[in-house]
């Protein structure tokens, strides 16, 4: 899940990093930002990258923009080398994203109505 969160974060950045290599940004996110136990122990280089990421990360309003959500879904369906991921990976990534969005809605961070489709209600027979 960390890899998908990292890719989502990279996709949502307001602009491409010009001072840092993309691999350095991904490493800082994976090793420090998404690792609660090491977050405070980031070396100065990684801390500088994480400050840049913080300045260039959009607000949660990005989830209310259908084009932005489409860009994110496309990025999650593509490997770093540009080739498509397996169908099972697409399904897993979208389930993870759905859980994250539903959590954000429950916590009041996102509104329930937006371009991210609500999951279908499970149908149960009355029998």
Coordinates of N, CA and C in Angstrom, one line a residue:
X1 N 0.8 -1.2 0.0 CA 0.0 0.0 0.0 C 0.9 1.3 0.0
X2 N 2.0 1.2 0.6 CA 2.9 2.3 0.6 C 3.3 2.7 -0.8
X3 N 3.6 1.8 -1.7 CA 4.0 2.1 -3.0 C 2.8 2.8 -3.8
X4 N 1.6 2.4 -3.6 CA 0.5 3.1 -4.2 C 0.3 4.5 -3.6
X5 N 0.4 4.6 -2.3 CA 0.3 5.9 -1.7 C 1.4 6.9 -2.2
X6 N 2.6 6.3 -2.4 CA 3.7 7.1 -2.9 C 3.4 7.6 -4.3
X7 N 2.9 6.7 -5.1 CA 2.6 7.0 -6.5 C 1.5 8.0 -6.6
X8 N 0.5 7.9 -5.7 CA -0.6 8.8 -5.7 C -0.1 10.2 -5.3
X9 N 0.8 10.2 -4.3 CA 1.3 11.5 -3.8 C 2.1 12.2 -5.0
X10 N 2.9 11.4 -5.7 CA 3.7 12.0 -6.8 C 2.8 12.5 -7.9
X11 N 1.7 11.8 -8.2 CA 0.8 12.2 -9.2 C 0.1 13.5 -8.9
X12 N -0.2 13.7 -7.6 CA -1.0 14.8 -7.2 C -0.2 16.1 -6.9
X13 N 1.2 16.0 -7.0 CA 2.0 17.2 -6.8 C 1.6 18.3 -7.7
X14 N 1.7 19.5 -7.3 CA 1.4 20.7 -8.1 C 2.3 20.8 -9.3
X15 N 3.6 20.4 -9.1 CA 4.5 20.4 -10.2 C 5.6 19.4 -10.1
X16 N 6.3 19.1 -11.1 CA 7.4 18.1 -11.1 C 8.6 18.7 -10.3
X17 N 9.3 17.8 -9.5 CA 10.4 18.3 -8.8 C 11.5 18.7 -9.8
X18 N 12.1 19.9 -9.6 CA 13.2 20.3 -10.5 C 14.5 20.3 -9.8
X19 N 14.5 20.4 -8.5 CA 15.7 20.4 -7.6 C 16.1 19.0 -7.3
X20 N 15.1 18.1 -7.2 CA 15.4 16.8 -6.8 C 15.0 15.8 -7.9
X21 N 15.6 14.7 -7.9 CA 15.2 13.6 -8.9 C 14.0 12.9 -8.4
X22 N 13.1 12.5 -9.3 CA 11.9 11.8 -8.9 C 12.1 10.6 -7.9
X23 N 13.2 9.9 -8.2 CA 13.5 8.7 -7.4 C 13.9 9.2 -6.0
X24 N 14.5 10.3 -5.8 CA 14.8 10.9 -4.5 C 13.5 11.2 -3.7
X25 N 12.6 11.8 -4.4 CA 11.3 12.1 -3.8 C 10.5 10.9 -3.4
X26 N 10.5 9.9 -4.3 CA 9.8 8.6 -3.9 C 10.5 8.0 -2.7
X27 N 11.8 8.0 -2.7 CA 12.5 7.4 -1.6 C 12.2 8.1 -0.3
X28 N 12.2 9.5 -0.3 CA 11.9 10.2 0.9 C 10.5 10.0 1.4
X29 N 9.6 9.9 0.5 CA 8.2 9.6 0.8 C 8.1 8.2 1.5
X30 N 8.7 7.2 0.8 CA 8.6 5.8 1.3 C 9.3 5.6 2.6
X31 N 10.6 6.1 2.7 CA 11.4 5.8 3.9 C 11.0 6.7 5.1
X32 N 10.5 7.9 4.9 CA 10.3 8.8 6.0 C 8.9 9.3 6.1
X33 N 8.3 9.8 5.1 CA 6.9 10.4 5.2 C 5.9 9.3 5.5
X34 N 6.0 8.2 4.9 CA 5.0 7.1 5.1 C 5.4 6.1 6.1
X35 N 6.5 6.4 6.8 CA 7.0 5.5 7.9 C 7.0 6.2 9.2
X36 N 5.9 6.0 9.9 CA 5.7 6.7 11.2 C 6.8 6.6 12.1
X37 N 7.5 5.5 12.2 CA 8.6 5.3 13.1 C 9.9 6.0 12.7
X38 N 10.0 6.4 11.5 CA 11.3 7.1 11.0 C 11.0 8.5 10.6
X39 N 9.8 9.0 10.7 CA 9.4 10.3 10.1 C 10.3 11.4 10.7
X40 N 10.5 11.4 12.0 CA 11.3 12.4 12.7 C 12.8 12.3 12.5
X41 N 13.2 11.1 12.0 CA 14.7 10.8 11.9 C 15.2 11.1 10.5
X42 N 14.4 11.8 9.6 CA 14.8 12.0 8.3 C 16.1 12.9 8.2
X43 N 17.1 12.4 7.4 CA 18.3 13.2 7.3 C 18.0 14.6 6.6
X44 N 18.9 15.5 6.7 CA 18.6 16.9 6.2 C 18.2 16.8 4.7
X45 N 18.8 16.0 3.9 CA 18.4 15.9 2.4 C 17.0 15.5 2.3
X46 N 16.6 14.4 3.0 CA 15.3 13.9 2.9 C 14.3 14.9 3.5
X47 N 14.7 15.6 4.6 CA 13.8 16.6 5.2 C 13.5 17.7 4.2
X48 N 14.5 18.1 3.5 CA 14.4 19.2 2.5 C 13.4 18.8 1.4
X49 N 13.5 17.5 1.0 CA 12.6 17.0 0.0 C 11.2 17.0 0.5
X50 N 11.0 16.5 1.7 CA 9.7 16.4 2.3 C 9.1 17.8 2.5
X51 N 9.9 18.8 2.8 CA 9.3 20.2 2.9 C 8.9 20.7 1.5
X52 N 9.6 20.3 0.5 CA 9.2 20.7 -0.9 C 7.9 20.0 -1.2
X53 N 7.8 18.7 -0.9 CA 6.6 18.0 -1.2 C 5.4 18.6 -0.4
X54 N 5.6 19.0 0.8 CA 4.5 19.6 1.6 C 4.1 20.9 0.9
X55 N 5.0 21.7 0.4 CA 4.7 23.0 -0.2 C 3.9 22.8 -1.6
X56 N 4.2 21.6 -2.2 CA 3.6 21.4 -3.5 C 2.5 20.4 -3.6
X57 N 2.0 20.0 -2.4 CA 0.9 19.1 -2.3 C -0.4 19.9 -2.3
X58 N -1.3 19.5 -3.2 CA -2.6 20.2 -3.2 C -3.5 19.9 -1.9
X59 N -4.5 20.7 -1.8 CA -5.4 20.4 -0.7 C -6.3 19.3 -1.0
X60 N -7.1 18.8 -0.1 CA -8.1 17.7 -0.4 C -9.1 18.1 -1.5
X61 N -9.2 19.3 -1.8 CA -10.1 19.8 -2.9 C -9.8 19.1 -4.2
X62 N -8.6 18.6 -4.3 CA -8.2 17.9 -5.6 C -9.1 16.7 -5.9
X63 N -9.7 16.1 -4.8 CA -10.6 15.0 -5.0 C -11.9 15.4 -5.5
X64 N -12.2 16.7 -5.5 CA -13.5 17.2 -6.1 C -13.4 17.5 -7.6
X65 N -12.2 17.4 -8.1 CA -11.9 17.7 -9.5 C -11.8 16.3 -10.3
X66 N -12.8 16.1 -11.1 CA -12.9 14.8 -11.9 C -11.7 14.6 -12.7
X67 N -11.1 15.6 -13.3 CA -9.9 15.4 -14.2 C -8.7 15.0 -13.3
X68 N -8.6 15.5 -12.1 CA -7.5 15.2 -11.2 C -7.6 13.7 -10.8
X69 N -8.8 13.3 -10.5 CA -9.1 11.9 -10.1 C -8.8 11.0 -11.2
X70 N -9.2 11.4 -12.4 CA -8.9 10.5 -13.6 C -7.4 10.4 -13.8
X71 N -6.6 11.5 -13.6 CA -5.2 11.4 -13.7 C -4.6 10.5 -12.7
X72 N -5.1 10.5 -11.5 CA -4.6 9.6 -10.5 C -4.9 8.2 -10.8
X73 N -6.1 7.9 -11.3 CA -6.5 6.5 -11.6 C -5.6 6.0 -12.7
X74 N -5.3 6.9 -13.7 CA -4.4 6.5 -14.8 C -3.0 6.2 -14.3
X75 N -2.5 7.0 -13.4 CA -1.2 6.8 -12.8 C -1.1 5.5 -12.0
X76 N -2.2 5.2 -11.3 CA -2.2 3.9 -10.5 C -2.3 2.7 -11.4
X77 N -2.8 2.9 -12.6 CA -2.9 1.7 -13.6 C -1.6 1.6 -14.4
X78 N -0.6 2.4 -14.2 CA 0.6 2.3 -15.0 C 1.8 2.2 -14.1
X79 N 2.8 1.3 -14.6 CA 4.0 1.2 -13.9 C 4.9 2.4 -14.1
X80 N 6.0 2.5 -13.3 CA 6.9 3.6 -13.5 C 7.5 3.7 -14.9
X81 N 7.6 2.5 -15.5 CA 8.2 2.5 -16.9 C 7.2 2.8 -18.0
X82 N 6.0 3.1 -17.6 CA 4.9 3.4 -18.5 C 4.1 2.3 -19.0
X83 N 4.4 1.1 -18.7 CA 3.6 -0.1 -19.1 C 2.4 -0.3 -18.1
X84 N 1.4 -0.9 -18.6 CA 0.2 -1.1 -17.8 C 0.5 -2.2 -16.7
X85 N -0.2 -2.0 -15.6 CA -0.1 -3.0 -14.5 C -1.1 -4.1 -14.8
X86 N -0.9 -5.2 -14.2 CA -1.9 -6.3 -14.4 C -3.3 -6.0 -13.9
X87 N -4.2 -6.6 -14.5 CA -5.7 -6.4 -14.2 C -5.9 -6.6 -12.7
X88 N -5.3 -7.6 -12.1 CA -5.5 -7.8 -10.6 C -4.9 -6.7 -9.8
X89 N -3.8 -6.1 -10.3 CA -3.3 -4.9 -9.6 C -4.2 -3.7 -9.7
X90 N -4.8 -3.5 -10.9 CA -5.7 -2.4 -11.1 C -6.9 -2.6 -10.1
X91 N -7.4 -3.8 -10.0 CA -8.5 -4.0 -9.1 C -8.1 -3.8 -7.6
X92 N -6.9 -4.3 -7.2 CA -6.4 -4.1 -5.8 C -6.2 -2.6 -5.6
X93 N -5.6 -1.9 -6.5 CA -5.3 -0.4 -6.3 C -6.6 0.4 -6.1
X94 N -7.6 0.1 -6.9 CA -8.8 0.8 -6.8 C -9.6 0.4 -5.5
X95 N -9.4 -0.8 -5.0 CA -10.0 -1.1 -3.7 C -9.3 -0.3 -2.6
X96 N -8.0 -0.2 -2.7 CA -7.2 0.5 -1.7 C -7.7 2.0 -1.7
X97 N -7.7 2.5 -2.9 CA -8.1 4.0 -3.1 C -9.5 4.2 -2.5
X98 N -10.4 3.2 -2.8 CA -11.8 3.3 -2.3 C -11.8 3.3 -0.8
X99 N -11.1 2.5 -0.2 CA -11.0 2.4 1.3 C -10.5 3.7 1.8
X100 N -9.4 4.3 1.2 CA -8.9 5.6 1.6 C -9.9 6.7 1.5
X101 N -10.6 6.7 0.4 CA -11.6 7.8 0.2 C -12.7 7.7 1.2
X102 N -13.2 6.4 1.4 CA -14.3 6.2 2.4 C -13.9 6.6 3.8
X103 N -12.6 6.3 4.1 CA -12.1 6.8 5.4 C -12.1 8.3 5.5
X104 N -11.6 8.9 4.5 CA -11.6 10.4 4.5 C -13.0 11.0 4.6
X105 N -14.0 10.4 4.0 CA -15.3 10.8 4.1 C -15.9 10.7 5.5
X106 N -15.6 9.5 6.1 CA -16.1 9.2 7.5 C -15.4 10.2 8.5
X107 N -14.2 10.6 8.2 CA -13.4 11.5 9.1 C -13.8 13.0 8.8
X108 N -14.6 13.2 7.8 CA -15.0 14.6 7.5 C -14.0 15.4 6.7
X109 N -13.0 14.7 6.2 CA -11.9 15.4 5.4 C -12.4 15.6 3.9
X110 N -13.2 14.7 3.4 CA -13.8 14.8 2.1 C -15.4 14.8 2.2
X111 N -16.0 15.5 1.3 CA -17.5 15.5 1.2 C -17.9 14.2 0.6
X112 N -19.0 13.7 0.9 CA -19.5 12.4 0.4 C -19.8 12.5 -1.1
X113 N -20.2 13.7 -1.6 CA -20.5 13.8 -3.0 C -19.3 14.4 -3.7
X114 N -18.9 13.8 -4.7 CA -17.7 14.2 -5.5 C -17.5 13.3 -6.7
X115 N -16.5 13.5 -7.5 CA -16.3 12.7 -8.7 C -15.9 11.2 -8.4
X116 N -15.4 11.0 -7.1 CA -15.0 9.6 -6.8 C -16.3 8.8 -6.6
X117 N -16.5 7.8 -7.4 CA -17.8 7.1 -7.3 C -17.9 6.3 -6.0
X118 N -19.1 6.3 -5.5 CA -19.4 5.6 -4.3 C -19.4 4.1 -4.7
X119 N -18.9 3.2 -3.8 CA -19.0 1.8 -4.1 C -20.4 1.3 -4.2
X120 N -20.7 0.3 -5.0 CA -22.0 -0.2 -5.1 C -22.5 -0.8 -3.8
X121 N -23.7 -0.6 -3.5 CA -24.3 -1.2 -2.2 C -24.4 -2.7 -2.4
X122 N -24.0 -3.5 -1.4 CA -24.1 -5.0 -1.5 C -25.6 -5.3 -1.5
X123 N -26.0 -6.1 -2.5 CA -27.4 -6.6 -2.6 C -27.5 -7.8 -1.8
X124 N -28.5 -7.8 -0.9 CA -28.8 -9.0 -0.1 C -30.3 -9.4 -0.4
X125 N -30.5 -10.7 -0.5 CA -31.9 -11.1 -0.7 C -32.6 -11.1 0.7
X126 N -33.9 -10.9 0.6 CA -34.7 -10.8 1.9 C -35.0 -12.2 2.3
X127 N -34.6 -13.3 1.6 CA -35.0 -14.6 2.0 C -34.1 -15.2 3.0

